[in-house]
Amino acid sequence: MILLTISTFFGRMHPLVVHLPIGFLVLAALLDLASYWPKYKNVQAAVPLALLAGAVSAVLACVLGWLLSITGDYAPILLDNHKYSGIALAGAALVLYTLTTPIFISYLTLPRKVFSIAFLGVLGLMSYVGHLGGSLTHGSDYLSLATLTKTERTKPTRIEQIFVFEDVVQPLLEKRCVQCHRAGKLKGNLRLETHGDLLKGGKHGPAVVADNLTKSELYRRITLDPVHKEFMPTDGKTPLTKTEVALIRWWIEKAAAADNIKLTDVKGYQNVQPMVASVLGFAGTTSVMAAEEGNSRFPVNPNIPLSGDTAQITVARREGFVIRVMNHQPLMLDVTLPPKAGKSGVNLAVLKPLARHIIWLNLSDLNLTDGQLSTITDFSNLEKLRVEKNPIGNEALKSISGLTHLHALNVYGTKITPAGLATLKHMKQLENLYVWQTGITASDVKKVFGDSTSIRVAY
């Protein structure tokens, strides 16, 4: 694992290092060109040094590029072309440098014009390698005639003009997912550029299945706990906001994951109309809460006070709590107590003045007991609670069951058993339950909440 981490780390330096040979080789070419003018004849002496720097950095870029290639899913043909042409460029730069060395010149002096023409060939090869690299990073159509002639879809200005997939879902996927799931870079052998790509899916099956969230791999991945190894997007990229996840869920469940269907043709579209209008930036859209990322907005729990005593945030931070302000009006907080900070004891009382403002709370791995967690009822507006890896049992669920706005609960690695689930039976708003290493199964959840439950059980 250490070697894998090191190789991944250095591989990700490829995009940084790859610009060095470009700069050095272009500099060498400019110096060679300038030396044709008598005024700048002396700069010819710097050409070999610039060439050597370009050749060495090209070799380094090749090594780092190889390390990067084994950590991601790229289109094989495009990757091979980029790889071998990059190696050829490094070799050509080394050969060009060799032609300028005194040892070679003592045997053969290459005419200046021939050398300059060879230089142009190296620059042409470098442009080709760079084009392939851009295609791997941004897509095979990143710099193409198709991109130049592409016609952008006209943005709708009224609700009646909106197509669910084309105007709402597809733009969300392009913003959050397509960077890693497109032609040229196929993580999980999955493309998400078109509706057909979603239905075809990747190595784990279809990305979406109409009317079935459980079998929709896309929805499963974006609703996992962010610490889960299968959570998407990965590598620290910005995850989908709550609004974006809700819209994708609605599209799969209510719009049957359909293509070419208008919003107003879907029964009950009024339920998501404010979110859709806000995401599309319709003028006059009423919204009261900034989403956790970006400018998306969605209706907020009216029980959250508009303002609070921000001085209490400073007090809580002094106790070791990490607090992120998700929204200012109403004041909404995301609170975490790192395990190390909680070794001296967990003082939840310090959060009481802020309790109604806390929407996300992370109390994982703090050696909490059922008794300590009894005060969780004060946090009445919680939507997401993490208490994994604590020695709590079913008694703690009695306190948690009073959280009427809770959508996600993570209890993995606790002493909670299937018998304790009955305590949560009335929590109809619960959407995600993380129960790894508890003995609780999806079947247990269905027994308590019913076969038709939409609760997603994650491990």
XYZ file of C-alpha atoms in Angstrom:
459
model
C 0.000 0.000 0.000
C 2.900 2.390 0.745
C 4.443 1.760 -2.682
C 1.066 2.235 -4.348
C 0.590 5.527 -2.516
C 4.055 6.760 -3.486
C 3.587 5.838 -7.143
C 0.187 7.530 -7.185
C 1.643 10.652 -5.586
C 4.489 10.963 -8.080
C 2.233 10.019 -10.994
C 0.007 12.974 -10.217
C 3.027 15.253 -10.660
C 3.043 14.430 -14.383
C 0.729 17.340 -15.367
C 3.142 19.702 -13.578
C 6.411 18.311 -14.937
C 5.105 17.801 -18.485
C 5.150 21.548 -19.069
C 8.896 21.759 -18.462
C 10.046 20.060 -21.694
C 7.537 22.173 -23.607
C 9.049 25.347 -22.214
C 12.663 24.284 -22.635
C 12.245 22.965 -26.176
C 10.323 26.027 -27.321
C 13.023 28.213 -25.743
C 15.747 26.256 -27.550
C 13.900 26.631 -30.852
C 13.497 30.386 -30.366
C 17.190 30.751 -29.522
C 18.137 28.758 -32.616
C 15.865 30.903 -34.774
C 17.158 34.168 -33.268
C 20.757 33.168 -33.907
C 20.173 33.544 -37.660
C 20.155 37.303 -37.102
C 23.680 38.683 -36.706
C 22.604 40.782 -33.744
C 21.643 37.645 -31.768
C 24.252 35.257 -33.143
C 25.745 34.616 -29.706
C 22.509 33.109 -28.287
C 23.274 29.981 -30.333
C 25.627 28.973 -27.513
C 22.649 28.567 -25.160
C 20.766 26.171 -27.462
C 22.545 22.971 -26.268
C 21.798 23.758 -22.603
C 18.127 24.438 -23.320
C 17.954 21.224 -25.372
C 19.548 19.196 -22.581
C 17.061 20.591 -20.055
C 14.193 19.794 -22.428
C 15.422 16.240 -23.034
C 15.980 15.451 -19.338
C 12.601 16.904 -18.300
C 10.923 14.973 -21.156
C 12.386 11.725 -19.808
C 11.158 12.603 -16.307
C 7.708 13.432 -17.687
C 7.625 10.015 -19.385
C 8.408 8.229 -16.121
C 5.786 10.161 -14.152
C 3.294 9.723 -16.982
C 3.756 5.970 -16.839
C 3.106 6.023 -13.075
C -0.048 8.078 -13.668
C -1.271 5.739 -16.407
C -1.373 2.729 -14.060
C -3.588 4.553 -11.538
C -6.460 5.502 -13.860
C -8.756 4.096 -16.531
C -7.844 5.613 -19.885
C -8.782 4.639 -23.426
C -6.054 2.086 -24.322
C -5.388 3.244 -27.905
C -5.278 6.932 -26.992
C -3.096 6.192 -23.979
C -0.654 4.071 -25.995
C -0.381 6.721 -28.703
C 0.349 9.389 -26.092
C 2.809 7.146 -24.265
C 4.870 6.041 -27.250
C 4.868 9.422 -28.947
C 6.014 10.950 -25.639
C 8.882 8.463 -25.470
C 9.717 9.274 -29.087
C 9.786 12.983 -28.236
C 12.159 12.407 -25.313
C 14.391 10.317 -27.597
C 14.304 12.921 -30.377
C 15.237 15.683 -27.915
C 18.188 13.609 -26.675
C 19.343 12.951 -30.245
C 19.049 16.646 -31.092
C 21.118 17.530 -28.029
C 23.723 14.910 -28.986
C 24.103 16.610 -32.386
C 25.296 19.761 -30.571
C 27.932 18.087 -28.398
C 31.653 18.594 -29.174
C 32.227 14.824 -29.411
C 29.628 14.452 -32.175
C 30.726 17.626 -33.958
C 34.304 16.291 -34.054
C 33.031 13.450 -36.236
C 30.297 15.231 -38.171
C 29.069 18.792 -38.346
C 25.425 19.004 -39.300
C 24.478 21.977 -41.545
C 22.609 24.683 -39.629
C 19.524 24.541 -41.810
C 19.279 20.760 -41.515
C 19.541 21.105 -37.731
C 16.806 23.764 -37.702
C 14.522 21.636 -39.886
C 15.050 18.728 -37.485
C 14.125 21.127 -34.695
C 10.838 21.919 -36.442
C 10.132 18.193 -36.618
C 10.669 17.869 -32.855
C 8.299 20.776 -32.222
C 5.698 19.139 -34.470
C 6.008 15.878 -32.544
C 5.726 17.789 -29.279
C 2.475 19.404 -30.481
C 1.080 15.974 -31.340
C 2.013 14.562 -27.933
C 0.439 17.561 -26.241
C -2.759 17.148 -28.249
C -3.026 13.507 -27.159
C -2.409 14.504 -23.547
C -5.174 17.099 -23.742
C -7.498 14.477 -25.205
C -6.753 12.111 -22.306
C -7.381 14.847 -19.753
C -10.340 16.660 -21.274
C -11.806 14.208 -23.760
C -11.014 13.091 -27.289
C -13.114 15.920 -28.725
C -11.430 18.610 -26.623
C -9.628 20.094 -29.634
C -11.473 18.914 -32.705
C -13.608 20.090 -35.578
C -16.639 18.619 -33.803
C -16.017 20.894 -30.828
C -15.526 23.905 -33.086
C -18.814 23.293 -34.910
C -20.799 22.123 -31.876
C -24.077 23.934 -31.317
C -24.906 24.627 -27.699
C -28.405 23.774 -26.533
C -30.486 26.877 -25.936
C -31.115 27.314 -22.229
C -34.841 27.205 -21.384
C -36.411 30.330 -19.959
C -39.731 28.864 -18.829
C -40.732 25.736 -16.914
C -42.750 24.514 -19.916
C -39.588 24.397 -22.057
C -37.508 22.218 -19.725
C -36.523 18.682 -20.711
C -35.575 16.743 -17.594
C -32.499 14.942 -18.873
C -31.176 17.406 -21.435
C -31.609 20.555 -19.343
C -31.263 19.312 -15.754
C -29.603 15.916 -15.342
C -27.065 15.966 -18.174
C -25.581 19.369 -17.192
C -25.163 18.091 -13.609
C -23.307 15.013 -14.831
C -21.115 17.092 -17.128
C -20.190 19.347 -14.226
C -19.487 16.644 -11.651
C -18.859 13.316 -13.382
C -17.954 13.449 -17.062
C -14.369 14.516 -16.423
C -13.562 10.953 -15.347
C -16.218 9.102 -17.367
C -15.866 10.026 -21.019
C -14.092 9.051 -24.189
C -10.390 8.923 -23.405
C -10.816 8.338 -19.681
C -13.162 5.534 -18.726
C -13.030 4.968 -14.972
C -14.910 1.766 -14.283
C -15.271 1.390 -18.073
C -18.120 3.881 -17.756
C -19.080 6.819 -19.959
C -21.633 9.381 -18.807
C -21.729 11.709 -21.793
C -25.093 10.628 -23.213
C -28.328 9.018 -22.082
C -27.329 5.851 -23.924
C -24.060 5.757 -21.952
C -26.016 5.789 -18.681
C -28.210 2.890 -19.741
C -25.252 0.888 -21.034
C -23.269 1.446 -17.838
C -19.827 0.079 -17.047
C -18.210 -2.906 -15.412
C -20.652 -2.729 -12.478
C -23.766 -2.711 -14.653
C -26.156 0.040 -15.804
C -25.543 3.459 -14.300
C -29.293 4.041 -14.004
C -32.287 1.716 -14.046
C -35.732 3.264 -14.499
C -37.843 3.332 -11.310
C -35.155 1.438 -9.391
C -32.722 3.339 -7.163
C -31.311 0.134 -5.707
C -30.064 -1.067 -9.102
C -28.953 2.392 -10.241
C -25.201 2.284 -9.657
C -24.824 6.014 -10.270
C -27.249 6.884 -7.484
C -25.678 4.362 -5.116
C -22.212 5.823 -5.591
C -23.195 9.484 -5.127
C -25.150 8.733 -1.937
C -22.487 6.677 -0.162
C -20.744 8.168 2.828
C -17.919 10.392 1.517
C -15.399 8.268 3.429
C -16.485 5.116 1.600
C -13.968 3.871 -0.958
C -16.679 3.653 -3.639
C -18.083 7.137 -3.098
C -18.183 9.272 -6.225
C -16.791 11.597 -7.314
C -13.454 10.394 -6.014
C -10.009 11.928 -5.505
C -11.315 14.847 -3.477
C -13.385 16.276 -6.329
C -16.428 18.366 -5.413
C -19.366 16.039 -4.669
C -22.902 16.634 -5.862
C -24.937 18.946 -3.674
C -28.032 17.798 -1.867
C -30.183 19.464 -4.500
C -28.347 17.739 -7.341
C -28.681 14.327 -5.698
C -32.393 14.954 -5.074
C -32.973 15.873 -8.725
C -31.191 12.761 -10.004
C -33.218 10.622 -7.606
C -36.446 12.249 -8.789
C -35.470 11.704 -12.429
C -34.844 7.990 -11.841
C -37.935 7.406 -9.678
C -40.567 9.729 -11.077
C -39.395 10.369 -14.643
C -38.340 6.738 -15.177
C -34.806 7.879 -16.064
C -36.223 8.864 -19.443
C -34.642 10.806 -22.266
C -36.484 13.502 -24.211
C -39.253 14.003 -21.649
C -40.480 17.421 -20.555
C -40.590 18.341 -16.894
C -44.263 19.265 -17.051
C -45.119 15.856 -18.532
C -44.010 14.099 -15.339
C -46.696 13.635 -12.702
C -45.959 15.627 -9.563
C -43.323 17.820 -11.208
C -44.432 20.674 -8.946
C -42.539 19.019 -6.075
C -39.194 19.703 -7.719
C -40.101 22.787 -9.704
C -38.440 25.211 -7.219
C -35.208 23.191 -7.234
C -35.147 22.909 -11.021
C -35.850 26.614 -11.453
C -33.095 27.464 -8.992
C -30.515 25.163 -10.602
C -31.280 26.672 -13.999
C -31.025 30.171 -12.532
C -34.508 31.358 -13.383
C -35.038 34.974 -12.385
C -37.326 35.467 -9.435
C -36.783 31.984 -8.049
C -37.481 31.955 -4.330
C -34.913 30.124 -2.272
C -33.693 30.474 1.263
C -30.706 28.183 1.533
C -27.407 27.979 -0.281
C -26.529 24.395 -1.041
C -23.434 22.862 0.490
C -21.455 23.498 -2.731
C -21.814 25.897 -5.629
C -24.756 28.237 -6.173
C -27.546 25.649 -6.165
C -30.325 26.243 -3.655
C -33.163 24.248 -2.169
C -36.001 24.785 0.310
C -34.835 24.777 3.898
C -36.243 23.390 7.109
C -38.248 26.369 8.494
C -37.403 25.357 12.080
C -33.784 26.478 11.677
C -33.378 29.953 13.269
C -32.334 32.659 10.832
C -29.481 33.834 13.032
C -27.520 32.691 16.059
C -24.839 33.664 18.517
C -21.731 33.330 16.371
C -19.556 33.886 19.440
C -20.582 30.367 20.495
C -18.928 29.040 17.347
C -15.613 30.401 18.607
C -16.206 28.798 22.002
C -16.928 25.414 20.418
C -13.865 25.645 18.207
C -11.706 26.188 21.283
C -13.038 22.857 22.552
C -11.673 21.169 19.434
C -14.786 21.166 17.236
C -14.295 21.851 13.550
C -17.195 23.994 12.365
C -18.059 24.899 8.787
C -20.733 27.511 8.096
C -22.895 26.045 5.330
C -25.223 29.010 5.128
C -25.500 32.347 6.926
C -29.221 33.047 6.841
C -30.555 30.847 8.200
C -27.369 29.936 10.058
C -26.547 26.326 9.190
C -23.514 24.456 10.489
C -21.524 21.350 9.673
C -19.741 20.191 12.862
C -17.026 17.579 13.357
C -15.020 16.574 16.407
C -11.819 14.863 15.245
C -10.958 11.675 17.203
C -7.740 13.161 18.600
C -9.549 16.236 19.860
C -12.048 14.042 21.691
C -9.507 11.993 23.641
C -9.810 14.322 26.626
C -13.576 13.796 26.681
C -16.498 14.784 24.496
C -18.261 17.899 25.746
C -21.449 18.043 23.683
C -22.869 20.617 26.104
C -20.713 23.282 24.483
C -22.727 22.794 21.286
C -26.124 23.255 22.942
C -26.419 27.006 22.127
C -25.826 26.065 18.472
C -27.822 22.833 18.462
C -30.715 24.019 16.280
C -28.285 25.370 13.691
C -26.316 22.125 13.295
C -27.383 20.262 10.154
C -24.479 17.833 9.828
C -22.773 16.329 12.865
C -19.785 13.977 12.826
C -19.044 12.256 16.152
C -17.286 9.186 14.780
C -14.614 7.231 16.650
C -14.866 9.175 19.941
C -15.583 6.286 22.344
C -19.075 7.689 22.974
C -21.521 5.817 25.202
C -25.308 5.557 24.988
C -25.603 7.981 27.890
C -23.432 10.631 26.241
C -25.474 10.393 23.081
C -28.756 10.960 24.922
C -28.325 14.733 24.466
C -28.545 14.303 20.686
C -32.255 15.137 20.959
C -31.252 18.787 21.380
C -29.988 18.753 17.779
C -33.522 18.701 16.410
C -32.681 19.875 12.871
C -29.969 17.334 12.097
C -30.083 15.948 8.578
C -26.897 13.888 8.671
C -25.402 12.154 11.717
C -22.224 10.082 11.913
C -21.624 8.058 15.079
C -19.693 5.164 13.568
C -16.957 3.320 15.459
C -18.391 4.195 18.880
C -19.318 1.565 21.537
C -23.007 2.539 21.416
C -25.911 0.115 21.249
C -29.628 0.040 20.623
C -30.274 2.424 23.530
C -28.678 5.222 21.518
C -31.232 4.728 18.754
C -33.986 5.839 21.136
C -32.413 9.292 21.249
C -31.676 9.352 17.544
C -35.246 8.375 16.680
C -36.434 11.799 17.830
C -34.563 13.541 15.009
C -37.444 14.142 12.635
C -35.322 15.706 9.865
C -32.579 13.073 9.777
C -31.881 11.780 6.261
C -28.578 9.947 6.722
C -27.335 7.909 9.671
C -23.953 6.190 9.902
C -23.678 3.574 12.665
C -21.121 1.205 11.188
C -18.795 -0.502 13.639
C -21.175 0.015 16.587
C -22.994 -2.470 18.839
C -26.370 -1.704 17.290
C -28.281 -4.837 16.278
C -31.202 -5.597 13.926
C -33.526 -5.626 16.947
C -32.835 -1.948 17.550
C -34.113 -0.907 14.127
C -37.704 -1.021 15.323
C -36.969 2.178 17.240
C -36.462 3.973 13.916
C -39.571 2.594 12.226
C -41.443 5.913 12.288
C -38.540 7.836 10.666
C -40.056 8.019 7.180
C -37.617 10.730 6.140
C -34.572 8.462 6.593
C -32.890 7.861 3.214
C -29.433 6.411 3.867
C -28.328 3.981 6.552
C -24.675 2.899 6.873
C -24.473 -0.344 8.840
C -21.190 -2.045 7.982
C -19.912 -4.347 10.782
C -23.186 -4.257 12.725
C -24.838 -7.454 11.489
C -27.740 -5.451 10.048
C -28.691 -6.407 6.486
C -30.965 -4.971 3.828
C -33.449 -7.719 4.692
C -33.550 -6.531 8.298
C -34.323 -3.022 7.124
C -37.164 -4.254 4.907
C -38.657 -6.242 7.786
C -38.871 -3.080 9.857
C -39.662 -0.431 7.254
C -41.512 -2.615 4.729
C -40.583 -4.046 1.335
C -41.390 -0.770 -0.387
C -38.954 1.248 1.687
C -36.634 3.563 -0.243
C -33.995 3.534 2.474
C -30.591 2.727 1.013
C -28.522 0.386 3.141
C -24.770 0.807 2.635
C -21.896 -1.292 3.893
